[in-house]
């Protein structure tokens, strides 16, 4: 114990200790390893979907042969299944046009690892299996739809005004801190 005390009283010993403690603190901040054991579940309904228990009652009309107009509501434009990249990831991705003309990316039954700085990206990159697909989503055009709300559940991400959804072909759960995809889905027209 005497040697340790002697080393820690020297200026270089204190400097080494400060650098080591700072390095450990920075490493914990950067990697946030505790998130691997923390799950955040988010269950959001699709916007604009109203569940009716009974059909609407309408007044009798003279035009009984006329078929009713379809109810305005969400319309699925494309969908795909998430595949795993850096972390095991599963679930369904849907690109939906809402009744008001806006678009959302919907993640359903998402199940992935939690991590630092996870984002939902709409991209034009092809989805590739294995390690070859981990880093491709920042090579082309992409739109960040925001931070991942939860690593489990069903959630919605609105497309910003002016974004043409037909210009994009995939969705990635992207770790912005380490520039790697946790998982991604190719969007196929519905």
Short mmCIF file of N, CA, C and O in Angstrom, two decimals, residues 33-160:
data_model
loop_
_atom_site.label_atom_id
_atom_site.label_comp_id
_atom_site.label_asym_id
_atom_site.label_seq_id
_atom_site.Cartn_x
_atom_site.Cartn_y
_atom_site.Cartn_z
N UNK A 33 -23.38 1.87 -22.24
CA UNK A 33 -23.65 0.43 -22.23
C UNK A 33 -24.89 0.03 -21.44
O UNK A 33 -25.49 -1.01 -21.71
N UNK A 34 -25.33 0.84 -20.50
CA UNK A 34 -26.51 0.50 -19.71
C UNK A 34 -27.76 0.43 -20.58
O UNK A 34 -28.72 -0.24 -20.22
N UNK A 35 -27.76 1.10 -21.73
CA UNK A 35 -28.94 1.08 -22.59
C UNK A 35 -29.22 -0.32 -23.16
O UNK A 35 -30.33 -0.61 -23.56
N UNK A 36 -28.20 -1.17 -23.21
CA UNK A 36 -28.42 -2.54 -23.70
C UNK A 36 -29.39 -3.30 -22.80
O UNK A 36 -29.99 -4.28 -23.22
N UNK A 37 -29.55 -2.88 -21.55
CA UNK A 37 -30.44 -3.56 -20.61
C UNK A 37 -31.70 -2.75 -20.33
O UNK A 37 -32.49 -3.14 -19.49
N UNK A 38 -31.87 -1.63 -21.00
CA UNK A 38 -33.06 -0.79 -20.80
C UNK A 38 -33.92 -0.83 -22.06
O UNK A 38 -33.45 -0.50 -23.14
N UNK A 39 -35.15 -1.23 -21.91
CA UNK A 39 -36.09 -1.22 -23.03
C UNK A 39 -37.08 -0.09 -22.84
O UNK A 39 -37.53 0.18 -21.73
N UNK A 40 -37.43 0.57 -23.94
CA UNK A 40 -38.47 1.59 -23.95
C UNK A 40 -39.53 1.13 -24.94
O UNK A 40 -39.27 1.01 -26.13
N UNK A 41 -40.73 0.86 -24.43
CA UNK A 41 -41.83 0.42 -25.27
C UNK A 41 -42.77 1.59 -25.53
O UNK A 41 -43.19 2.27 -24.60
N UNK A 42 -43.08 1.82 -26.81
CA UNK A 42 -43.99 2.89 -27.22
C UNK A 42 -45.08 2.25 -28.06
O UNK A 42 -44.80 1.54 -29.02
N UNK A 43 -46.34 2.50 -27.70
CA UNK A 43 -47.49 1.99 -28.45
C UNK A 43 -48.34 3.17 -28.91
O UNK A 43 -49.08 3.73 -28.12
N UNK A 44 -48.18 3.57 -30.17
CA UNK A 44 -48.95 4.67 -30.73
C UNK A 44 -49.94 4.11 -31.75
O UNK A 44 -49.62 3.20 -32.51
N UNK A 45 -51.13 4.71 -31.79
CA UNK A 45 -52.11 4.35 -32.81
C UNK A 45 -51.76 5.10 -34.10
O UNK A 45 -51.13 6.16 -34.06
N UNK A 46 -52.18 4.56 -35.21
CA UNK A 46 -51.98 5.24 -36.48
C UNK A 46 -52.86 6.49 -36.50
O UNK A 46 -54.05 6.40 -36.21
N UNK A 47 -52.31 7.67 -36.79
CA UNK A 47 -53.12 8.89 -36.79
C UNK A 47 -54.26 8.79 -37.80
O UNK A 47 -54.10 8.25 -38.88
N UNK A 48 -55.41 9.32 -37.42
CA UNK A 48 -56.54 9.37 -38.33
C UNK A 48 -57.40 8.12 -38.34
O UNK A 48 -58.35 8.04 -39.10
N UNK A 49 -57.05 7.12 -37.54
CA UNK A 49 -57.86 5.91 -37.49
C UNK A 49 -58.80 6.01 -36.31
O UNK A 49 -58.38 6.17 -35.17
N UNK A 50 -60.08 5.98 -36.60
CA UNK A 50 -61.09 6.05 -35.56
C UNK A 50 -61.86 4.74 -35.61
O UNK A 50 -62.34 4.33 -36.66
N UNK A 51 -61.97 4.08 -34.48
CA UNK A 51 -62.71 2.82 -34.49
C UNK A 51 -64.15 3.09 -34.12
O UNK A 51 -64.45 3.70 -33.10
N UNK A 52 -65.05 2.67 -34.98
CA UNK A 52 -66.48 2.82 -34.74
C UNK A 52 -67.06 1.46 -34.39
O UNK A 52 -66.77 0.48 -35.05
N UNK A 53 -67.88 1.43 -33.36
CA UNK A 53 -68.48 0.16 -32.97
C UNK A 53 -69.73 -0.14 -33.79
O UNK A 53 -70.14 -1.27 -33.91
N UNK A 54 -70.37 0.88 -34.34
CA UNK A 54 -71.56 0.67 -35.15
C UNK A 54 -71.43 1.45 -36.44
O UNK A 54 -70.80 2.51 -36.47
N UNK A 55 -72.03 0.95 -37.53
CA UNK A 55 -71.95 1.69 -38.78
C UNK A 55 -72.73 2.99 -38.67
O UNK A 55 -73.70 3.06 -37.91
N UNK A 56 -72.33 4.02 -39.41
CA UNK A 56 -73.05 5.29 -39.34
C UNK A 56 -74.46 5.13 -39.89
O UNK A 56 -74.70 4.38 -40.83
N UNK A 57 -75.36 5.85 -39.29
CA UNK A 57 -76.75 5.83 -39.72
C UNK A 57 -76.93 6.96 -40.72
O UNK A 57 -76.54 8.10 -40.46
N UNK A 58 -77.53 6.65 -41.86
CA UNK A 58 -77.74 7.70 -42.86
C UNK A 58 -79.22 7.84 -43.14
O UNK A 58 -80.00 6.89 -42.99
N UNK A 59 -79.57 9.01 -43.56
CA UNK A 59 -80.98 9.28 -43.88
C UNK A 59 -81.32 8.61 -45.20
O UNK A 59 -80.47 8.48 -46.07
N UNK A 60 -82.55 8.13 -45.33
CA UNK A 60 -82.94 7.52 -46.60
C UNK A 60 -82.84 8.54 -47.73
O UNK A 60 -83.09 9.73 -47.54
N UNK A 61 -82.47 8.07 -48.91
CA UNK A 61 -82.33 8.99 -50.04
C UNK A 61 -83.06 8.41 -51.24
O UNK A 61 -83.39 7.24 -51.30
N UNK A 62 -83.26 9.27 -52.22
CA UNK A 62 -83.94 8.86 -53.44
C UNK A 62 -83.02 7.99 -54.30
O UNK A 62 -83.47 7.20 -55.09
N UNK A 63 -81.72 8.17 -54.12
CA UNK A 63 -80.76 7.46 -54.96
C UNK A 63 -80.26 6.22 -54.23
O UNK A 63 -79.13 6.15 -53.78
N UNK A 64 -81.09 5.20 -54.11
CA UNK A 64 -80.70 3.99 -53.38
C UNK A 64 -79.70 3.16 -54.15
O UNK A 64 -79.01 2.33 -53.57
N UNK A 65 -79.56 3.36 -55.44
CA UNK A 65 -78.62 2.58 -56.24
C UNK A 65 -77.19 3.12 -56.14
O UNK A 65 -76.25 2.45 -56.54
N UNK A 66 -77.03 4.30 -55.61
CA UNK A 66 -75.72 4.92 -55.51
C UNK A 66 -74.93 4.27 -54.38
O UNK A 66 -75.41 4.13 -53.27
N UNK A 67 -73.71 3.84 -54.67
CA UNK A 67 -72.88 3.22 -53.62
C UNK A 67 -72.24 4.30 -52.77
O UNK A 67 -71.92 5.38 -53.26
N UNK A 68 -72.05 4.00 -51.50
CA UNK A 68 -71.46 5.01 -50.62
C UNK A 68 -70.00 5.26 -50.99
O UNK A 68 -69.30 4.37 -51.45
N UNK A 69 -69.57 6.49 -50.79
CA UNK A 69 -68.17 6.85 -51.06
C UNK A 69 -67.29 6.22 -50.00
O UNK A 69 -67.68 6.10 -48.85
N UNK A 70 -66.10 5.78 -50.39
CA UNK A 70 -65.22 5.20 -49.39
C UNK A 70 -64.83 6.23 -48.35
O UNK A 70 -64.64 7.41 -48.67
N UNK A 71 -64.74 5.79 -47.13
CA UNK A 71 -64.39 6.69 -46.03
C UNK A 71 -62.95 7.15 -46.20
O UNK A 71 -62.07 6.34 -46.48
N UNK A 72 -62.72 8.46 -46.08
CA UNK A 72 -61.34 8.92 -46.17
C UNK A 72 -60.57 8.41 -44.96
O UNK A 72 -61.10 8.31 -43.87
N UNK A 73 -59.35 8.06 -45.19
CA UNK A 73 -58.55 7.56 -44.08
C UNK A 73 -57.15 7.24 -44.54
O UNK A 73 -56.78 7.51 -45.68
N UNK A 74 -56.38 6.63 -43.70
CA UNK A 74 -55.01 6.29 -44.05
C UNK A 74 -54.96 5.29 -45.21
O UNK A 74 -55.82 4.41 -45.32
N UNK A 75 -53.96 5.45 -46.05
CA UNK A 75 -53.77 4.55 -47.19
C UNK A 75 -52.30 4.12 -47.21
O UNK A 75 -51.41 4.97 -47.28
N UNK A 76 -52.05 2.81 -47.12
CA UNK A 76 -50.68 2.31 -47.11
C UNK A 76 -50.12 2.35 -48.53
O UNK A 76 -50.70 1.78 -49.45
N UNK A 77 -48.99 3.04 -48.69
CA UNK A 77 -48.34 3.16 -50.00
C UNK A 77 -47.28 2.10 -50.22
O UNK A 77 -47.07 1.64 -51.34
N UNK A 78 -46.56 1.73 -49.15
CA UNK A 78 -45.47 0.76 -49.25
C UNK A 78 -45.23 0.13 -47.89
O UNK A 78 -45.61 0.70 -46.85
N UNK A 79 -44.61 -1.03 -47.90
CA UNK A 79 -44.28 -1.69 -46.62
C UNK A 79 -43.07 -2.61 -46.81
O UNK A 79 -42.68 -2.92 -47.94
N UNK A 80 -42.52 -3.03 -45.69
CA UNK A 80 -41.39 -3.96 -45.72
C UNK A 80 -41.12 -4.51 -44.33
O UNK A 80 -41.57 -3.96 -43.33
N UNK A 81 -40.38 -5.61 -44.29
CA UNK A 81 -40.00 -6.24 -43.03
C UNK A 81 -38.57 -5.84 -42.66
O UNK A 81 -37.67 -5.86 -43.51
N UNK A 82 -38.37 -5.48 -41.40
CA UNK A 82 -37.04 -5.11 -40.92
C UNK A 82 -36.14 -6.34 -40.88
O UNK A 82 -36.57 -7.43 -40.48
N UNK A 83 -34.89 -6.16 -41.31
CA UNK A 83 -33.87 -7.19 -41.16
C UNK A 83 -32.81 -6.68 -40.20
O UNK A 83 -32.66 -5.47 -40.01
N UNK A 84 -32.08 -7.58 -39.60
CA UNK A 84 -31.05 -7.23 -38.62
C UNK A 84 -29.76 -6.80 -39.30
O UNK A 84 -29.36 -7.37 -40.32
N UNK A 85 -29.13 -5.80 -38.73
CA UNK A 85 -27.79 -5.40 -39.12
C UNK A 85 -26.89 -5.50 -37.89
O UNK A 85 -26.58 -6.60 -37.46
N UNK A 86 -26.48 -4.37 -37.32
CA UNK A 86 -25.58 -4.38 -36.15
C UNK A 86 -26.20 -5.09 -34.95
O UNK A 86 -25.51 -5.74 -34.19
N UNK A 87 -27.51 -4.95 -34.77
CA UNK A 87 -28.22 -5.58 -33.64
C UNK A 87 -29.44 -6.32 -34.17
O UNK A 87 -30.00 -5.94 -35.21
N UNK A 88 -29.87 -7.35 -33.45
CA UNK A 88 -31.07 -8.09 -33.84
C UNK A 88 -32.26 -7.14 -33.87
O UNK A 88 -32.54 -6.45 -32.90
N UNK A 89 -32.93 -7.09 -35.02
CA UNK A 89 -34.03 -6.15 -35.24
C UNK A 89 -35.12 -6.85 -36.03
O UNK A 89 -34.84 -7.56 -36.99
N UNK A 90 -36.37 -6.64 -35.60
CA UNK A 90 -37.50 -7.20 -36.34
C UNK A 90 -38.68 -6.25 -36.25
O UNK A 90 -38.72 -5.35 -35.40
N UNK A 91 -39.66 -6.46 -37.12
CA UNK A 91 -40.86 -5.63 -37.15
C UNK A 91 -41.22 -5.28 -38.58
O UNK A 91 -40.57 -5.72 -39.53
N UNK A 92 -42.27 -4.51 -38.73
CA UNK A 92 -42.77 -4.11 -40.04
C UNK A 92 -42.71 -2.59 -40.16
O UNK A 92 -42.98 -1.88 -39.20
N UNK A 93 -42.35 -2.12 -41.34
CA UNK A 93 -42.33 -0.69 -41.65
C UNK A 93 -43.40 -0.43 -42.69
O UNK A 93 -43.51 -1.17 -43.68
N UNK A 94 -44.19 0.62 -42.49
CA UNK A 94 -45.22 1.00 -43.46
C UNK A 94 -45.09 2.49 -43.77
O UNK A 94 -44.89 3.29 -42.86
N UNK A 95 -45.21 2.82 -45.04
CA UNK A 95 -45.29 4.21 -45.47
C UNK A 95 -46.77 4.47 -45.73
O UNK A 95 -47.39 3.81 -46.56
N UNK A 96 -47.35 5.42 -44.99
CA UNK A 96 -48.79 5.64 -45.00
C UNK A 96 -49.10 7.09 -45.36
O UNK A 96 -48.50 8.01 -44.83
N UNK A 97 -50.07 7.26 -46.29
CA UNK A 97 -50.59 8.60 -46.59
C UNK A 97 -51.86 8.76 -45.76
O UNK A 97 -52.78 7.94 -45.83
N UNK A 98 -51.90 9.81 -44.95
CA UNK A 98 -53.06 10.07 -44.10
C UNK A 98 -54.14 10.80 -44.88
O UNK A 98 -53.89 11.30 -45.98
N UNK A 99 -55.34 10.87 -44.31
CA UNK A 99 -56.48 11.51 -44.98
C UNK A 99 -56.20 12.97 -45.32
O UNK A 99 -56.71 13.48 -46.31
N UNK A 100 -55.37 13.65 -44.54
CA UNK A 100 -55.08 15.06 -44.80
C UNK A 100 -53.97 15.25 -45.84
O UNK A 100 -53.56 16.37 -46.12
N UNK A 101 -53.45 14.15 -46.42
CA UNK A 101 -52.42 14.24 -47.45
C UNK A 101 -51.00 14.16 -46.93
O UNK A 101 -50.07 14.08 -47.73
N UNK A 102 -50.81 14.22 -45.62
CA UNK A 102 -49.46 14.09 -45.07
C UNK A 102 -49.07 12.62 -45.04
O UNK A 102 -49.92 11.73 -45.22
N UNK A 103 -47.79 12.37 -44.82
CA UNK A 103 -47.27 11.00 -44.81
C UNK A 103 -46.59 10.69 -43.48
O UNK A 103 -45.98 11.58 -42.88
N UNK A 104 -46.67 9.43 -43.07
CA UNK A 104 -45.95 8.96 -41.90
C UNK A 104 -45.27 7.64 -42.23
O UNK A 104 -45.74 6.87 -43.07
N UNK A 105 -44.14 7.42 -41.58
CA UNK A 105 -43.52 6.10 -41.55
C UNK A 105 -43.96 5.48 -40.25
O UNK A 105 -43.80 6.08 -39.18
N UNK A 106 -44.53 4.29 -40.33
CA UNK A 106 -45.04 3.59 -39.15
C UNK A 106 -44.20 2.35 -38.93
O UNK A 106 -44.02 1.53 -39.83
N UNK A 107 -43.68 2.23 -37.72
CA UNK A 107 -42.98 1.02 -37.29
C UNK A 107 -43.96 0.21 -36.46
O UNK A 107 -44.50 0.73 -35.48
N UNK A 108 -44.20 -1.04 -36.84
CA UNK A 108 -45.12 -1.89 -36.09
C UNK A 108 -44.37 -3.09 -35.54
O UNK A 108 -43.58 -3.71 -36.25
N UNK A 109 -44.66 -3.41 -34.29
CA UNK A 109 -44.05 -4.55 -33.60
C UNK A 109 -42.53 -4.50 -33.66
O UNK A 109 -41.88 -5.53 -33.82
N UNK A 110 -41.99 -3.29 -33.54
CA UNK A 110 -40.54 -3.11 -33.55
C UNK A 110 -39.93 -3.81 -32.34
O UNK A 110 -40.45 -3.72 -31.23
N UNK A 111 -38.83 -4.48 -32.57
CA UNK A 111 -38.05 -5.09 -31.49
C UNK A 111 -36.58 -5.01 -31.88
O UNK A 111 -36.13 -5.70 -32.80
N UNK A 112 -35.85 -4.12 -31.22
CA UNK A 112 -34.42 -3.96 -31.47
C UNK A 112 -33.74 -3.62 -30.16
O UNK A 112 -34.39 -3.44 -29.13
N UNK A 113 -32.43 -3.53 -30.18
CA UNK A 113 -31.68 -3.12 -29.00
C UNK A 113 -31.80 -1.62 -28.83
O UNK A 113 -31.95 -0.88 -29.80
N UNK A 114 -31.69 -1.18 -27.60
CA UNK A 114 -31.61 0.25 -27.34
C UNK A 114 -30.17 0.67 -27.57
O UNK A 114 -29.26 -0.17 -27.53
N UNK A 115 -29.93 1.90 -27.81
CA UNK A 115 -28.57 2.36 -28.03
C UNK A 115 -28.50 3.87 -28.00
O UNK A 115 -29.51 4.55 -27.93
N UNK A 116 -27.28 4.40 -28.07
CA UNK A 116 -27.12 5.86 -28.05
C UNK A 116 -27.47 6.47 -29.40
O UNK A 116 -27.09 5.96 -30.45
N UNK A 117 -28.24 7.54 -29.38
CA UNK A 117 -28.49 8.37 -30.56
C UNK A 117 -29.10 7.60 -31.73
O UNK A 117 -28.65 7.72 -32.87
N UNK A 118 -30.15 6.81 -31.47
CA UNK A 118 -30.83 6.07 -32.53
C UNK A 118 -31.83 6.98 -33.24
O UNK A 118 -32.56 7.73 -32.60
N UNK A 119 -31.86 6.89 -34.57
CA UNK A 119 -32.73 7.71 -35.41
C UNK A 119 -33.50 6.81 -36.37
O UNK A 119 -33.10 5.68 -36.63
N UNK A 120 -34.59 7.34 -36.92
CA UNK A 120 -35.33 6.67 -37.98
C UNK A 120 -35.04 7.46 -39.25
O UNK A 120 -35.31 8.66 -39.32
N UNK A 121 -34.46 6.76 -40.24
CA UNK A 121 -34.10 7.40 -41.50
C UNK A 121 -34.90 6.81 -42.64
O UNK A 121 -35.04 5.58 -42.77
N UNK A 122 -35.41 7.67 -43.51
CA UNK A 122 -35.99 7.30 -44.79
C UNK A 122 -34.88 7.53 -45.80
O UNK A 122 -34.33 8.63 -45.88
N UNK A 123 -34.50 6.49 -46.57
CA UNK A 123 -33.32 6.59 -47.43
C UNK A 123 -33.60 6.08 -48.84
O UNK A 123 -34.62 5.43 -49.09
N UNK A 124 -32.64 6.35 -49.73
CA UNK A 124 -32.72 5.80 -51.08
C UNK A 124 -31.76 4.63 -51.27
O UNK A 124 -31.59 4.13 -52.38
N UNK A 125 -31.13 4.17 -50.21
CA UNK A 125 -30.14 3.09 -50.30
C UNK A 125 -30.82 1.73 -50.34
O UNK A 125 -31.85 1.52 -49.71
N UNK A 126 -30.22 0.80 -51.09
CA UNK A 126 -30.76 -0.56 -51.09
C UNK A 126 -30.44 -1.24 -49.76
O UNK A 126 -29.42 -0.96 -49.14
N UNK A 127 -31.33 -2.13 -49.34
CA UNK A 127 -31.11 -2.87 -48.10
C UNK A 127 -30.32 -4.12 -48.44
O UNK A 127 -30.72 -4.90 -49.30
N UNK A 128 -29.18 -4.29 -47.77
CA UNK A 128 -28.31 -5.45 -47.99
C UNK A 128 -28.24 -6.27 -46.72
O UNK A 128 -28.19 -5.72 -45.62
N UNK A 129 -28.20 -7.57 -46.88
CA UNK A 129 -28.05 -8.49 -45.75
C UNK A 129 -26.61 -8.43 -45.22
O UNK A 129 -25.68 -8.13 -45.97
N UNK A 130 -26.44 -8.76 -43.95
CA UNK A 130 -25.11 -8.91 -43.37
C UNK A 130 -24.36 -7.62 -43.17
O UNK A 130 -24.91 -6.52 -43.27
N UNK A 131 -23.05 -7.76 -42.92
CA UNK A 131 -22.20 -6.61 -42.62
C UNK A 131 -22.13 -5.60 -43.77
O UNK A 131 -21.89 -4.42 -43.55
N UNK A 132 -22.33 -6.07 -44.99
CA UNK A 132 -22.30 -5.17 -46.15
C UNK A 132 -23.40 -4.12 -46.13
O UNK A 132 -23.31 -3.11 -46.81
N UNK A 133 -24.44 -4.34 -45.33
CA UNK A 133 -25.54 -3.39 -45.26
C UNK A 133 -25.49 -2.46 -44.07
O UNK A 133 -26.37 -1.60 -43.92
N UNK A 134 -24.50 -2.59 -43.23
CA UNK A 134 -24.44 -1.82 -41.99
C UNK A 134 -24.20 -0.33 -42.20
O UNK A 134 -24.66 0.49 -41.44
N UNK A 135 -23.42 0.03 -43.21
CA UNK A 135 -22.94 1.41 -43.33
C UNK A 135 -23.38 2.12 -44.59
O UNK A 135 -22.85 3.17 -44.92
N UNK A 136 -24.35 1.59 -45.36
CA UNK A 136 -24.68 2.15 -46.67
C UNK A 136 -25.70 3.29 -46.64
O UNK A 136 -25.82 4.02 -47.60
N UNK A 137 -26.41 3.46 -45.56
CA UNK A 137 -27.56 4.37 -45.58
C UNK A 137 -27.20 5.85 -45.55
O UNK A 137 -28.02 6.68 -45.90
N UNK A 138 -25.99 6.18 -45.17
CA UNK A 138 -25.58 7.59 -45.21
C UNK A 138 -24.79 7.91 -46.48
O UNK A 138 -24.27 9.00 -46.62
N UNK A 139 -24.72 6.95 -47.42
CA UNK A 139 -23.98 7.18 -48.67
C UNK A 139 -24.79 7.98 -49.68
O UNK A 139 -24.24 8.68 -50.51
N UNK A 140 -26.10 7.87 -49.65
CA UNK A 140 -26.95 8.55 -50.64
C UNK A 140 -27.82 9.59 -49.97
O UNK A 140 -27.43 10.25 -49.00
N UNK A 141 -29.04 9.72 -50.48
CA UNK A 141 -30.00 10.66 -49.93
C UNK A 141 -30.74 10.01 -48.76
O UNK A 141 -31.11 8.84 -48.83
N UNK A 142 -30.96 10.78 -47.72
CA UNK A 142 -31.74 10.30 -46.58
C UNK A 142 -32.40 11.48 -45.89
O UNK A 142 -31.96 12.61 -46.01
N UNK A 143 -33.47 11.17 -45.16
CA UNK A 143 -34.17 12.17 -44.35
C UNK A 143 -34.28 11.59 -42.95
O UNK A 143 -34.81 10.48 -42.78
N UNK A 144 -33.78 12.29 -41.97
CA UNK A 144 -33.94 11.86 -40.58
C UNK A 144 -35.34 12.26 -40.12
O UNK A 144 -35.72 13.43 -40.20
N UNK A 145 -36.10 11.28 -39.67
CA UNK A 145 -37.47 11.53 -39.20
C UNK A 145 -37.52 11.77 -37.70
O UNK A 145 -38.59 11.95 -37.15
N UNK A 146 -36.36 11.74 -37.05
CA UNK A 146 -36.29 12.02 -35.63
C UNK A 146 -35.70 10.87 -34.84
O UNK A 146 -35.37 9.82 -35.38
N UNK A 147 -35.57 11.12 -33.55
CA UNK A 147 -35.03 10.09 -32.65
C UNK A 147 -36.01 8.94 -32.52
O UNK A 147 -37.23 9.15 -32.54
N UNK A 148 -35.47 7.75 -32.39
CA UNK A 148 -36.31 6.58 -32.17
C UNK A 148 -37.01 6.75 -30.83
O UNK A 148 -36.37 6.99 -29.81
N UNK A 149 -38.34 6.66 -30.83
CA UNK A 149 -39.12 6.92 -29.62
C UNK A 149 -38.98 5.79 -28.61
O UNK A 149 -39.03 6.04 -27.40
N UNK A 150 -38.83 4.59 -29.08
CA UNK A 150 -38.68 3.43 -28.21
C UNK A 150 -38.13 2.28 -29.02
O UNK A 150 -38.38 2.19 -30.22
N UNK A 151 -37.40 1.38 -28.37
CA UNK A 151 -36.81 0.26 -29.11
C UNK A 151 -37.78 -0.91 -29.26
O UNK A 151 -37.47 -1.90 -29.89
N UNK A 152 -38.98 -0.77 -28.70
CA UNK A 152 -40.01 -1.80 -28.83
C UNK A 152 -41.36 -1.11 -29.04
O UNK A 152 -41.57 -0.01 -28.58
N UNK A 153 -42.26 -1.79 -29.76
CA UNK A 153 -43.61 -1.28 -29.92
C UNK A 153 -43.94 -0.81 -31.31
O UNK A 153 -43.26 -1.15 -32.28
N UNK A 154 -45.00 0.00 -31.40
CA UNK A 154 -45.48 0.56 -32.67
C UNK A 154 -45.51 2.07 -32.54
O UNK A 154 -46.03 2.60 -31.56
N UNK A 155 -44.96 2.75 -33.54
CA UNK A 155 -44.81 4.20 -33.45
C UNK A 155 -44.82 4.84 -34.82
O UNK A 155 -44.58 4.15 -35.83
N UNK A 156 -45.11 6.14 -34.86
CA UNK A 156 -45.27 6.89 -36.10
C UNK A 156 -44.24 8.01 -36.18
O UNK A 156 -43.94 8.65 -35.18
N UNK A 157 -43.76 8.26 -37.42
CA UNK A 157 -42.80 9.33 -37.67
C UNK A 157 -43.27 10.12 -38.88
O UNK A 157 -43.35 9.58 -39.99
N UNK A 158 -43.62 11.38 -38.67
CA UNK A 158 -44.14 12.23 -39.74
C UNK A 158 -43.03 12.62 -40.70
O UNK A 158 -41.92 12.95 -40.28
N UNK A 159 -43.35 12.61 -42.00
CA UNK A 159 -42.41 13.11 -43.00
C UNK A 159 -42.49 14.62 -43.02
O UNK A 159 -43.59 15.19 -42.99
N UNK A 160 -41.36 15.30 -43.07
CA UNK A 160 -41.37 16.77 -43.13
C UNK A 160 -42.04 17.25 -44.41
O UNK A 160 -42.05 16.55 -45.42
#
